[in-house]
mmCIF file of C-alpha atoms in Angstrom:
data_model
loop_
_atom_site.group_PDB
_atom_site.id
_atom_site.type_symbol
_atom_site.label_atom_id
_atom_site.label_comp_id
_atom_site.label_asym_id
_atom_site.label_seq_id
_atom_site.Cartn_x
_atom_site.Cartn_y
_atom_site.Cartn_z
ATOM 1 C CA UNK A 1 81.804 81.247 107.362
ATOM 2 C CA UNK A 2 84.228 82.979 110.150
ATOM 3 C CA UNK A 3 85.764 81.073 112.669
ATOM 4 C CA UNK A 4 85.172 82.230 116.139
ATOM 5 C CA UNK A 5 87.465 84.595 117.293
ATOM 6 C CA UNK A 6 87.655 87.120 120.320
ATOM 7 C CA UNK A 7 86.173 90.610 118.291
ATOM 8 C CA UNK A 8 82.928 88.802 117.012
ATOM 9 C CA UNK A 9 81.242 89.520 120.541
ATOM 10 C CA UNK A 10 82.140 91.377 124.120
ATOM 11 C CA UNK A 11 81.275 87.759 125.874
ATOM 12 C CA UNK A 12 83.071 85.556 123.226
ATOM 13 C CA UNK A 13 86.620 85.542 125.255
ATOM 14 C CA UNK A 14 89.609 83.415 124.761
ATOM 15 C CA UNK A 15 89.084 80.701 127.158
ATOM 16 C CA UNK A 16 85.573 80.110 126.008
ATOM 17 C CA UNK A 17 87.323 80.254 122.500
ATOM 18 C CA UNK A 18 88.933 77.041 123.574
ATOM 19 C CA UNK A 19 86.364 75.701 125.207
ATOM 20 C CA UNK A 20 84.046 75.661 122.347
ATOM 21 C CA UNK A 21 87.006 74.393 120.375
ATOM 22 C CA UNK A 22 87.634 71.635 122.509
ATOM 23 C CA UNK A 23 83.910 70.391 121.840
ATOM 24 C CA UNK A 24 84.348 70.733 117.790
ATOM 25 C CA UNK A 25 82.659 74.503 117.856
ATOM 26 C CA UNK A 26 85.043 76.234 115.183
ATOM 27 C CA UNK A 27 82.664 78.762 113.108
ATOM 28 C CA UNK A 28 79.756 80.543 113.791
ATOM 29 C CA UNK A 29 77.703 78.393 111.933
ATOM 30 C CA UNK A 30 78.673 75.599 114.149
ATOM 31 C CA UNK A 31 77.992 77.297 117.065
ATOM 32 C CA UNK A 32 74.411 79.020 116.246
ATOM 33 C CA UNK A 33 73.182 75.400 115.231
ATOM 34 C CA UNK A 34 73.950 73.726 118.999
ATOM 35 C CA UNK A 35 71.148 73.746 120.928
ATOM 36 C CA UNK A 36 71.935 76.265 123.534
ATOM 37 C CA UNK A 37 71.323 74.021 126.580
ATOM 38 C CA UNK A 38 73.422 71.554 124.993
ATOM 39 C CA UNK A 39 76.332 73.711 124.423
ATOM 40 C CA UNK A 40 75.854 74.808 127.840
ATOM 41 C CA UNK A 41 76.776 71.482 129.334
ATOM 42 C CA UNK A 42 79.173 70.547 127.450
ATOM 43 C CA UNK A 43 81.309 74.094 126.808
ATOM 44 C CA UNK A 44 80.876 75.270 130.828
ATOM 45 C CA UNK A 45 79.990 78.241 129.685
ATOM 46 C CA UNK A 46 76.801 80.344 131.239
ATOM 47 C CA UNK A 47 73.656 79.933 129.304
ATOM 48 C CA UNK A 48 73.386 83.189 129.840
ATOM 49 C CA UNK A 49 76.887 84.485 128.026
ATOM 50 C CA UNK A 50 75.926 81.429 125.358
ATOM 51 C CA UNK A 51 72.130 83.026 124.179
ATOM 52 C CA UNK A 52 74.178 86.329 124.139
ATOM 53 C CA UNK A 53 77.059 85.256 122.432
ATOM 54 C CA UNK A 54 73.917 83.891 119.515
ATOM 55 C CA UNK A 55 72.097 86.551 119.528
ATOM 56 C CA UNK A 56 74.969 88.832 118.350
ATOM 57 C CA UNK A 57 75.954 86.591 115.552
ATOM 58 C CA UNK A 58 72.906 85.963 114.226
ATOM 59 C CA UNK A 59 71.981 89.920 113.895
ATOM 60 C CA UNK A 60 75.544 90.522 112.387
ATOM 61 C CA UNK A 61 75.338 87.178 110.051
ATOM 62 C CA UNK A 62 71.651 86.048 109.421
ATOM 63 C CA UNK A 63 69.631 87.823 105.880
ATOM 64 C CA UNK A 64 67.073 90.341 107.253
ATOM 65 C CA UNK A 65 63.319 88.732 106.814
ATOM 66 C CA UNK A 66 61.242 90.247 103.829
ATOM 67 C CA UNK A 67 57.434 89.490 103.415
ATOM 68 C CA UNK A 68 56.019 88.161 100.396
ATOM 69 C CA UNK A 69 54.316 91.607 99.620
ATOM 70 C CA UNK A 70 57.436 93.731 99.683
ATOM 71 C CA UNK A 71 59.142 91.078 97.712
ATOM 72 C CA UNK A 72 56.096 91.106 94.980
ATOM 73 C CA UNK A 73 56.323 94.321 95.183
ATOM 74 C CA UNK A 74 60.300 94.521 94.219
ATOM 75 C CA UNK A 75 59.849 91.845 91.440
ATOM 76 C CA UNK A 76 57.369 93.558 89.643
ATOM 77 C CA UNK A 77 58.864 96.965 90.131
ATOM 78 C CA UNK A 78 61.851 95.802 88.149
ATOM 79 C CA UNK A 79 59.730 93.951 85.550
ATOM 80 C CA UNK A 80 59.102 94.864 82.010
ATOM 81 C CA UNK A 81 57.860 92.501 79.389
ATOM 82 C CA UNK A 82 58.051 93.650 75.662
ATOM 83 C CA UNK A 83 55.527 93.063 72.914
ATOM 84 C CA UNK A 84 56.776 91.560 69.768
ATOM 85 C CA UNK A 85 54.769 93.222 67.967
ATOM 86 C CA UNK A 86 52.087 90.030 67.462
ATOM 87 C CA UNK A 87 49.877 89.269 69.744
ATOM 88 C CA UNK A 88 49.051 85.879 69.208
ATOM 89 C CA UNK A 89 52.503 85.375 69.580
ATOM 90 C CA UNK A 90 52.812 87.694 72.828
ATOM 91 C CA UNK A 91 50.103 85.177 73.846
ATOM 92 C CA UNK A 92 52.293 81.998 73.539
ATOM 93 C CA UNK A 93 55.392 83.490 74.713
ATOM 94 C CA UNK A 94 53.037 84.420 78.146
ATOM 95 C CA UNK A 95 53.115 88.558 77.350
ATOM 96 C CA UNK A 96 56.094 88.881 75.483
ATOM 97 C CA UNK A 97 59.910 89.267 75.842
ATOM 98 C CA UNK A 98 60.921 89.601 79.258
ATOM 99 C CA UNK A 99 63.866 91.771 80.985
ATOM 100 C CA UNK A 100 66.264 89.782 83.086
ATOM 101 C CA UNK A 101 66.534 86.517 81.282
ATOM 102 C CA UNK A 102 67.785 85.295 77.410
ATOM 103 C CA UNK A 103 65.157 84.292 74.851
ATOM 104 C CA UNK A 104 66.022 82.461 72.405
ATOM 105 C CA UNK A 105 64.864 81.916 68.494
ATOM 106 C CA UNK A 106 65.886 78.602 67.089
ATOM 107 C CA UNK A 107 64.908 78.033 63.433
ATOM 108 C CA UNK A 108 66.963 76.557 60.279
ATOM 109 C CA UNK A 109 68.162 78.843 57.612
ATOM 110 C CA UNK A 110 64.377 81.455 55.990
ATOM 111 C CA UNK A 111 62.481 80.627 59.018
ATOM 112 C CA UNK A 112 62.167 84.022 60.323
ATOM 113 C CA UNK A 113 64.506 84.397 62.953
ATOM 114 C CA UNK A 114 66.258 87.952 61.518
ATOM 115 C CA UNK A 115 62.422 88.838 60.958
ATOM 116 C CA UNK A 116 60.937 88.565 64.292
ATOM 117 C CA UNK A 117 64.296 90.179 65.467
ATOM 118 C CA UNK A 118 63.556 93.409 63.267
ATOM 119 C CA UNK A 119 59.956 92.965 64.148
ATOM 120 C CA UNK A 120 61.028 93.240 67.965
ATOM 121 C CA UNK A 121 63.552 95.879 67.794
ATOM 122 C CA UNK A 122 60.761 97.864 65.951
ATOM 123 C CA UNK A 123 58.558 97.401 68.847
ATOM 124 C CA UNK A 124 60.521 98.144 71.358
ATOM 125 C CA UNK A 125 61.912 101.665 69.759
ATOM 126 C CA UNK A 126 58.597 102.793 68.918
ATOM 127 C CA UNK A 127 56.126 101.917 71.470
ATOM 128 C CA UNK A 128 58.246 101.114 74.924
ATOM 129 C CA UNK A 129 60.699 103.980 73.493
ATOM 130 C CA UNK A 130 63.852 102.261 74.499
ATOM 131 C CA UNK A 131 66.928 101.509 73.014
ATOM 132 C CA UNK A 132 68.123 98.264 71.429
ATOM 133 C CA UNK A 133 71.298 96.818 70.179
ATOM 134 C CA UNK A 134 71.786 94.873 67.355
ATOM 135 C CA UNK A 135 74.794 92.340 67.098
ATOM 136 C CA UNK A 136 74.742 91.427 63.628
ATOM 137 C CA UNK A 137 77.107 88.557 62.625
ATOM 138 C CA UNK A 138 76.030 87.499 59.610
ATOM 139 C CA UNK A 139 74.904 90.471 57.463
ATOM 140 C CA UNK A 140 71.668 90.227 57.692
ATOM 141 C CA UNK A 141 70.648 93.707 59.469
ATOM 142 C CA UNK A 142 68.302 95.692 57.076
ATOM 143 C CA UNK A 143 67.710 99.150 57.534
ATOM 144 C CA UNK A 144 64.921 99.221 54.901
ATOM 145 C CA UNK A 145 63.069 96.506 56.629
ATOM 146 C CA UNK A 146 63.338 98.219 60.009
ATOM 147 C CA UNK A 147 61.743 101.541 58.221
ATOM 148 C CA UNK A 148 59.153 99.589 56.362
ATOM 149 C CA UNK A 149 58.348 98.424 60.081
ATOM 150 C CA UNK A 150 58.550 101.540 62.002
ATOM 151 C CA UNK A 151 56.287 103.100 58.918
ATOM 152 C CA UNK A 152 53.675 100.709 59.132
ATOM 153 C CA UNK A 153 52.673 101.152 62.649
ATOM 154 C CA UNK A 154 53.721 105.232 63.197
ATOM 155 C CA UNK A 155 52.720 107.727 60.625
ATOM 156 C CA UNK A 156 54.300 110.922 61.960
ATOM 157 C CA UNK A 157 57.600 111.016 60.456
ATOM 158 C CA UNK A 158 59.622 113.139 63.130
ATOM 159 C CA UNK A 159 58.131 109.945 65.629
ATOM 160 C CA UNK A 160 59.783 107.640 63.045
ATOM 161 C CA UNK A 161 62.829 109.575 62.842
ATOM 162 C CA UNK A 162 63.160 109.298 66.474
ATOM 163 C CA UNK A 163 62.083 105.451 66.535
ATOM 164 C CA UNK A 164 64.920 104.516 64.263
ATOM 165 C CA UNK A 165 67.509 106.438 66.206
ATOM 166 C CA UNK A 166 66.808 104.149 69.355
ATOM 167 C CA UNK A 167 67.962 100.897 67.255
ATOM 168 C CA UNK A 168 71.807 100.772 67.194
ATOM 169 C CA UNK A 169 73.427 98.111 64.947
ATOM 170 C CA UNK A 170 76.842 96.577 65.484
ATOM 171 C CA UNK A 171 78.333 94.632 62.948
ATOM 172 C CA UNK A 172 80.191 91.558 64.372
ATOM 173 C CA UNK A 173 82.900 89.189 62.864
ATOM 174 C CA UNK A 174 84.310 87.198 65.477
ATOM 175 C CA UNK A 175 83.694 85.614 68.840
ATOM 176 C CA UNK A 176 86.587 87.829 70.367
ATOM 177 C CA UNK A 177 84.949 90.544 69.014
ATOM 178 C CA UNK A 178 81.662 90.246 70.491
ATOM 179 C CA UNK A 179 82.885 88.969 73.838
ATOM 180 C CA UNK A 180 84.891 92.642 73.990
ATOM 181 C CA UNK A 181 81.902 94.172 72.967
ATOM 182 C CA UNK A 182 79.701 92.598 75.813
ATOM 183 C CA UNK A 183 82.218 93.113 78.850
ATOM 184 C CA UNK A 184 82.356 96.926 77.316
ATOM 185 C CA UNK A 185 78.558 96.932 77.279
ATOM 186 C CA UNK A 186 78.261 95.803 81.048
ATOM 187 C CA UNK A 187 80.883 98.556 82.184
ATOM 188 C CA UNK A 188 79.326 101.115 80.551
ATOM 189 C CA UNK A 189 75.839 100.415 81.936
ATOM 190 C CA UNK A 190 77.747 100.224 85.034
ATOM 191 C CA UNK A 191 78.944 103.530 84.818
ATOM 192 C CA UNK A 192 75.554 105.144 83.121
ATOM 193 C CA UNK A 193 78.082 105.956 80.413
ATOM 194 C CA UNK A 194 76.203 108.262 77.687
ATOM 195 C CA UNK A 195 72.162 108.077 77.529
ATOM 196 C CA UNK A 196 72.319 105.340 74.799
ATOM 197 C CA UNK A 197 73.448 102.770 77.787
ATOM 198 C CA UNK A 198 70.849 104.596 80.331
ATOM 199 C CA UNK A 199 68.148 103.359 78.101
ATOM 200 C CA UNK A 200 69.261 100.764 76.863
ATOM 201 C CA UNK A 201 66.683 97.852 77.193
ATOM 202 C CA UNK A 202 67.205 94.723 74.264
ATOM 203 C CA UNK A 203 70.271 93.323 72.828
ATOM 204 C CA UNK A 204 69.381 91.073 69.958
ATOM 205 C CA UNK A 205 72.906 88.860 68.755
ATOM 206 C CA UNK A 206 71.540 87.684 65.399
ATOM 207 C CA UNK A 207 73.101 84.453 65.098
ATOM 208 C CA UNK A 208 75.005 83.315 68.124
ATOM 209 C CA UNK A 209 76.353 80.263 65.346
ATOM 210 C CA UNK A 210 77.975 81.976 62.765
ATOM 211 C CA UNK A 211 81.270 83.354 65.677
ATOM 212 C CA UNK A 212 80.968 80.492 67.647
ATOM 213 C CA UNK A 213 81.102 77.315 64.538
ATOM 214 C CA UNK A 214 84.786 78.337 63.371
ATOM 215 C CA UNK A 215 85.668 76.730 66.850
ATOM 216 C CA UNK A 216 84.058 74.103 67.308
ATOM 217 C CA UNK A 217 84.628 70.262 65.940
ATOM 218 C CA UNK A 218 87.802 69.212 64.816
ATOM 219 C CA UNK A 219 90.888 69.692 66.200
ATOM 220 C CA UNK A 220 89.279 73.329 67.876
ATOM 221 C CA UNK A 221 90.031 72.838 71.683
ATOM 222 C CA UNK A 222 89.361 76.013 72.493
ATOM 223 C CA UNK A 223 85.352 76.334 71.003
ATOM 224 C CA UNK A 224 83.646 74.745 74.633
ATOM 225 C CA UNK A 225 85.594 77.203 76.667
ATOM 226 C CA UNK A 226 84.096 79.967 74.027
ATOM 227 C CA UNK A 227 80.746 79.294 74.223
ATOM 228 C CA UNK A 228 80.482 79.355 77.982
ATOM 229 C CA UNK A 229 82.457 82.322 78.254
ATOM 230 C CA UNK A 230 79.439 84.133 76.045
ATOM 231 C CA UNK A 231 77.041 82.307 77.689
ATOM 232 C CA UNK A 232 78.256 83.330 81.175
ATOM 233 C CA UNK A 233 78.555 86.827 79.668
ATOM 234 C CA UNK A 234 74.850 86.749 78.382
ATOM 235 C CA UNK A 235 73.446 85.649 81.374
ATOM 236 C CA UNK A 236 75.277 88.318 83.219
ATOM 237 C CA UNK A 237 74.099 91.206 81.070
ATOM 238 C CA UNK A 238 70.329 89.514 81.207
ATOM 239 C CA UNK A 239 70.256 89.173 85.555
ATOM 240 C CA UNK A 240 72.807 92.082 86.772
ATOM 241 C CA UNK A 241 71.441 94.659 84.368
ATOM 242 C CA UNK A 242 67.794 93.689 84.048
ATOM 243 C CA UNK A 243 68.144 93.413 80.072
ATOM 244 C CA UNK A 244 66.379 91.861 77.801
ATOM 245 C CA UNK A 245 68.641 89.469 75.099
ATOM 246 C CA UNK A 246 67.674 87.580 72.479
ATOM 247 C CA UNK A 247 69.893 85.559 70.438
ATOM 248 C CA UNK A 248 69.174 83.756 67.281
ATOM 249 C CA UNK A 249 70.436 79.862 66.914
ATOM 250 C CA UNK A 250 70.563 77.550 63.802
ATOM 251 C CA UNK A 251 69.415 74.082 63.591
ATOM 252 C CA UNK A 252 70.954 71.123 62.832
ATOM 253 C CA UNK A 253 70.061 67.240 62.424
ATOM 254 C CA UNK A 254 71.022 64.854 65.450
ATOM 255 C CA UNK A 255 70.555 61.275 65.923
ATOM 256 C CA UNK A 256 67.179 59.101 63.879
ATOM 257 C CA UNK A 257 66.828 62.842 61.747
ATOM 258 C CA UNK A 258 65.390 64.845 64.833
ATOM 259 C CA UNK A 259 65.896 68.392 64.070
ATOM 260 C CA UNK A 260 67.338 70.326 67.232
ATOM 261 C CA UNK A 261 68.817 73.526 68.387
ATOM 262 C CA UNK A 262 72.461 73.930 67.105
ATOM 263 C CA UNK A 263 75.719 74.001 69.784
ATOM 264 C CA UNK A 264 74.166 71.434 72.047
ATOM 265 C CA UNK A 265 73.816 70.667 75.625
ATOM 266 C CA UNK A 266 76.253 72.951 76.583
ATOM 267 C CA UNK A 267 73.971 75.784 75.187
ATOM 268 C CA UNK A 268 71.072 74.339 76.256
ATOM 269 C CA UNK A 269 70.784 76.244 79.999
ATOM 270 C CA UNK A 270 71.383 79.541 78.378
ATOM 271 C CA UNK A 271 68.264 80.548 77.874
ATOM 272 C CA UNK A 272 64.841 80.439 79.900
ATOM 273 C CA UNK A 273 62.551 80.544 76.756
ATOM 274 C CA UNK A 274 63.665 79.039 72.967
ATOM 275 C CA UNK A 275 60.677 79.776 70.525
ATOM 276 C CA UNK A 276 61.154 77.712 67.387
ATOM 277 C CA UNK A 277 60.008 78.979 63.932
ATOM 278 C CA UNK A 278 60.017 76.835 61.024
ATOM 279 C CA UNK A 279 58.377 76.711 57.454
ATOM 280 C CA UNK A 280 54.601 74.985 57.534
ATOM 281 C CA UNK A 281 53.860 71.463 56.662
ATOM 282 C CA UNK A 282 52.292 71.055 53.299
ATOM 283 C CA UNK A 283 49.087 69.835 54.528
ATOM 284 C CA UNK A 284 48.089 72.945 56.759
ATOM 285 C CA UNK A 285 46.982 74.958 53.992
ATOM 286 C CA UNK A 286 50.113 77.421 54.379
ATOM 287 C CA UNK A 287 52.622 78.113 52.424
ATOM 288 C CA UNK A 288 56.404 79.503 52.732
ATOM 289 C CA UNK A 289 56.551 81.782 49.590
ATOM 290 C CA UNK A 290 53.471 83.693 51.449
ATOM 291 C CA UNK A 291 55.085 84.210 54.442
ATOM 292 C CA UNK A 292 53.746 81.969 56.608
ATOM 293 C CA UNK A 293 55.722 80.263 59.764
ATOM 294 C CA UNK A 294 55.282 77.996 62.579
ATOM 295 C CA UNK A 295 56.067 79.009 66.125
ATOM 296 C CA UNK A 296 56.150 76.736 69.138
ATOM 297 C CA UNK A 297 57.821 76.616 72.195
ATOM 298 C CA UNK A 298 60.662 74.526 72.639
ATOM 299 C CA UNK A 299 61.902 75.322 76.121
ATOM 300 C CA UNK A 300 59.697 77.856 79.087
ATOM 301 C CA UNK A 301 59.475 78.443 82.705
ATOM 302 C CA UNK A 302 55.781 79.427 81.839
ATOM 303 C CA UNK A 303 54.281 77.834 79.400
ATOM 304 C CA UNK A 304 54.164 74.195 78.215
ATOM 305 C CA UNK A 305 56.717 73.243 75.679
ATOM 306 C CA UNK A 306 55.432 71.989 72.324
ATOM 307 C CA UNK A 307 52.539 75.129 72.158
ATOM 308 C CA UNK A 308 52.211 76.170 68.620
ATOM 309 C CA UNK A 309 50.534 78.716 66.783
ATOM 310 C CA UNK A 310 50.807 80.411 63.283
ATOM 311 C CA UNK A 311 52.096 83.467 62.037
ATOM 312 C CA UNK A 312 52.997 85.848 58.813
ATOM 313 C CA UNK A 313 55.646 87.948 57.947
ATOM 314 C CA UNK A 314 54.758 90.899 56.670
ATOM 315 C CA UNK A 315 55.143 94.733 55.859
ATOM 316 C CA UNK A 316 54.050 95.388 59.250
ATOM 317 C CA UNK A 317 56.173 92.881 60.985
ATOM 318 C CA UNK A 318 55.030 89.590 62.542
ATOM 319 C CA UNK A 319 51.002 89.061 62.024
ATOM 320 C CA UNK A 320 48.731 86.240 63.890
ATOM 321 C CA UNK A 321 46.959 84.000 61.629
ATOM 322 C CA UNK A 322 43.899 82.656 62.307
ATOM 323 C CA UNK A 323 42.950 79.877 60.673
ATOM 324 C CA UNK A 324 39.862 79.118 58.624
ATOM 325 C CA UNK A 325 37.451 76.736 60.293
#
């Protein structure tokens, strides 16, 4: 905050400068927090020049008072929540995918992460009519899939033409690579460079482990500074330009055989929501060759951690399952 100084206010001279100096009033903040009386007495300065003196800095300093109904009003203006094209698992994940924060899907090796990513993308492109990046770092991007997708849910061809143009994929090999690729992203949004960036709504990194492992463990001393260098970048892209961003994670086996998100606490604030997938238990009935997966939440600002429920992959995406009483 500003110290006092002579141009702040018409009654805020020098040798009231020194008075209020003299009594340990520096700043402005130090000065608007006396009680006026107070600093009266001790300053010998006019109560008068004093409430003026404070009621100049606070209008030039102090945040301008918003009601609750014009800040509703603001939040949901900029909301947009997108379906992942299941609705029982809309319903655990509160609506859907939200804009402005990272979602993450944590799963070992066949759960369904890549799935549920194509199953998104497809969503979004076809029904909200946005676009959507795809970081792919492993390979795993499937055109055909994305088709068989789009196909099951639109039947007009030109529409599915036109759905499939709105999902870009970027093949990605190295952390360097991607953290380019993000800071380019950002400017170009920034600038409203093209129409792809205008729309742009979903960036889906599909896996955030395979660039970021090579650096960490061992004699890597550079993998920590990595990972929050993405994560810093993520978060950016998610808040500043109201984007969606979901990023895929591995598992991996920590202490007594719990099963846990991969890259550890360090990753752990990234995102607001981590859905786990994984295969189902013998005894439910379900099986993996038949598609079926588990879903819970690990991590939420609005729902309950350790909610569950069951779902399929299929030709149309990501089904519900309900089970047999």
């Amino acid at each position: 905050m500003p110290t006092l100084y002579k141009a702040l206010s018409l009654f805020l001279e020098a040798d009231k400068i020194n008075n209020l100096k003299k009594i340990g009033i520096h700043n402005i903040i130090e000065f608007v927090e006396k009680d006026p009386e107070l600093l009266c007495c001790q300053s010998k300065i006019s109560y008068k020049d004093i409430v003026k003196i404070r009621n100049v800095l606070l209008a030039q300093y102090s945040a301008l008072p918003q009601n609750g109904s014009d800040l509703y009003e603001t939040c949901i203006s900029s909301l947009a929540i997108f379906s992942t094209g299941c609705e029982r698992l809309d319903s655990l994940l509160d609506g859907g995918i939200f804009n402005g924060e990272v979602t993450e899907f944590v799963g070992p090796p066949a759960s369904g992460k890549s799935q549920l990513c194509f199953s998104l993308a497809a969503t979004v492109a076809s029904e909200s009519q946005r676009n959507v990046l795809y970081l792919d770092t492993s390979g795993t991007f499937s055109a055909g899939r994305l088709l068989e997708i789009v196909s099951n849910h639109i039947s007009n061809k030109e529409h599915i033409d036109t759905a499939l143009k709105k999902v870009y994929c970027c093949p990605v090999h190295d952390i360097f690579q991607l953290l380019q690729l993000l800071e380019n992203i950002s400017f170009n949004i920034s600038q409203q460079t093209g129409s792809f960036h205008s729309e742009l709504q979903l960036i889906i990194l599909d896996a955030v482990t395979p660039v970021l492992a090579p650096h960490i463990g061992g004699k890597q001393m550079d993998g920590l500074g990595l990972m929050v260098r993405l994560s810093q970048q993520l978060m950016f892209l998610a808040s500043e330009h109201l984007l969606a961003i979901v990023v895929c994670n591995n598992t991996v086996q920590g202490e007594k055989g719990i099963i846990k998100p991969a890259l550890g606490r360090y990753w752990q604030h990234v995102a607001s929501v981590s859905l786990k997938l994984d295969l189902p238990e013998e005894r439910s009935g379900l099986t993996k060759m038949e598609g079926y997966r588990e879903a819970s939440i690990l991590k939420s600002c609005r729902r309950a951690t350790g909610q569950s429920t069951s779902i399929r992959l299929s030709s149309k995406g990501v089904e519900g399952v309900h089970h047999k009483s």
